[in-house]
Amino acid sequence: MWFKNLAVYRFTEPFELKAEELEQKLQQQPFRACGSHDEFSFGWTPPLGRAADALVHANNGFFMLCGKKEEKVVPGSVVNEMLQERISEIEEREARKLPAKERNRLKDELIFELLPRAFSFSKKTYAYIDSQGGWLVVDAASAKKAEDLLSQLRKCLGSLPVVPMTATAKPAGVMTQWLTDNASPKDILIEDECELRSPEEEGAIIRCKRHDLALPEIKNHLDSGKQVIKLAMSWAERLSFVLDENLAVKRLKFLDLIQDQAADIEAFDETEQFDADFSIMTAELAQFLPRLLELFNAEGAI
C-alpha cells in the first residue's frame, strides 16, 4: 500500500465531493476485462482488493482510488512476419506493388484478427485525494501513467481542475546550489546519488550512484556548468527519495520512524492494516508536500 513514487498535482479549486458521491461517479466506469477485440481496458477497482466492493477507501478526508488497466500484447515480430507474407501473396497474385495505405490497412486487419488470441496483462495504479490540503497524488513513476489515471478520473467527474506541482525557482538550479555550496536545508540530507546534465541541447549526462557527492570531481562537473537534474535525499529522517527536475518523487521510502509507528498498531485483519497504513502514509505526506513546496518556492496553492 505504501506509495513508491509521487506524481503530485494541486487542485485549482476546492475538491468538495464526499466519499459517497465520489463512489457513485467511479461506479460509472468499473474495471472490465478486455473483450476479444479490445486492445486495452481501463476502469476502477477496489483499492482493498477482491475482498472489498468499494471503489473509494476514505479515511479522515483522504480518498484512495485504484485504476486498473489491462492490455493485449501482440508481438511486433509476429505481426511483421505475417504481414510480409500477406503483402507478398497479394503482390504476386495481382502483379503490383502495394502502396503504403494498403499496407497499413492490412496491418490493422491483421492485428484485429490476432487480438482474440493475444496474451493480456494488467497493472494497477493507486492514487489518493487530499480534499483538505488540495492534493491529488498518484503512485506513478512516469508522467504518462499518471495522466492515464487522471484522464479516466476526468471522464468520471466531468472535470478535474488540477495542475502539476511547479516551482518559481527551478528545482535543478536549487539542487545544483545545494551541491555546489555543500549546504542543504537543515531537514534535508543529501545522499549518495545524483544525475548531472550539461545545459546545452542534448548535453552530456553524468550519473553517480553510491558516490560521495562532496568529492572534488563532482564539484568540477558543477563548475563546468552541469546542473543537478536528479538528487537522492532524505527529509527529517522520515522519508528518503530521489527528486527530479520536475519535482517528481521517485523511489520513495518511509524510514524507521514511520515504519516503527506502523508496526506499533495492532490490526486484526488486512482491512484494518490497510486503513492504518493509509492513515499514517497520508498524514506523513500531508506534512511533507507543503515542505517540498516551500523548499522550491513552488506555486499551485489554492
Short mmCIF file of N, CA and C in Angstrom, two decimals, residues 164-168 246-247 293 296-300:
data_model
loop_
_atom_site.label_atom_id
_atom_site.label_comp_id
_atom_site.label_asym_id
_atom_site.label_seq_id
_atom_site.Cartn_x
_atom_site.Cartn_y
_atom_site.Cartn_z
N PRO A 164 -0.04 20.12 -12.42
CA PRO A 164 1.17 19.55 -11.79
C PRO A 164 1.81 20.57 -10.86
N MET A 165 2.41 20.08 -9.80
CA MET A 165 3.12 20.97 -8.90
C MET A 165 4.33 21.56 -9.62
N THR A 166 4.43 22.88 -9.63
CA THR A 166 5.52 23.56 -10.30
C THR A 166 6.22 24.49 -9.32
N ALA A 167 7.36 25.01 -9.73
CA ALA A 167 8.15 25.85 -8.85
C ALA A 167 8.53 27.15 -9.53
N THR A 168 8.55 28.23 -8.77
CA THR A 168 9.02 29.50 -9.30
C THR A 168 10.54 29.50 -9.43
N ASN A 246 11.49 17.99 -12.28
CA ASN A 246 10.06 18.32 -12.39
C ASN A 246 9.33 18.17 -11.06
N LEU A 247 10.08 18.02 -9.99
CA LEU A 247 9.52 17.81 -8.65
C LEU A 247 8.76 16.50 -8.54
N LEU A 293 6.96 22.21 -1.33
CA LEU A 293 6.59 23.48 -1.94
C LEU A 293 7.47 24.61 -1.43
N PHE A 296 11.27 24.72 -2.70
CA PHE A 296 11.49 25.16 -4.07
C PHE A 296 10.62 26.36 -4.46
N ASN A 297 10.08 27.01 -3.44
CA ASN A 297 9.27 28.20 -3.70
C ASN A 297 8.21 27.88 -4.74
N ALA A 298 7.56 26.72 -4.56
CA ALA A 298 6.67 26.20 -5.61
C ALA A 298 5.34 26.92 -5.59
N GLU A 299 4.72 26.90 -6.78
CA GLU A 299 3.40 27.51 -6.93
C GLU A 299 2.34 26.43 -7.03
N GLY A 300 1.09 26.84 -7.03
CA GLY A 300 0.00 25.90 -7.25
C GLY A 300 -0.97 25.81 -6.10
#
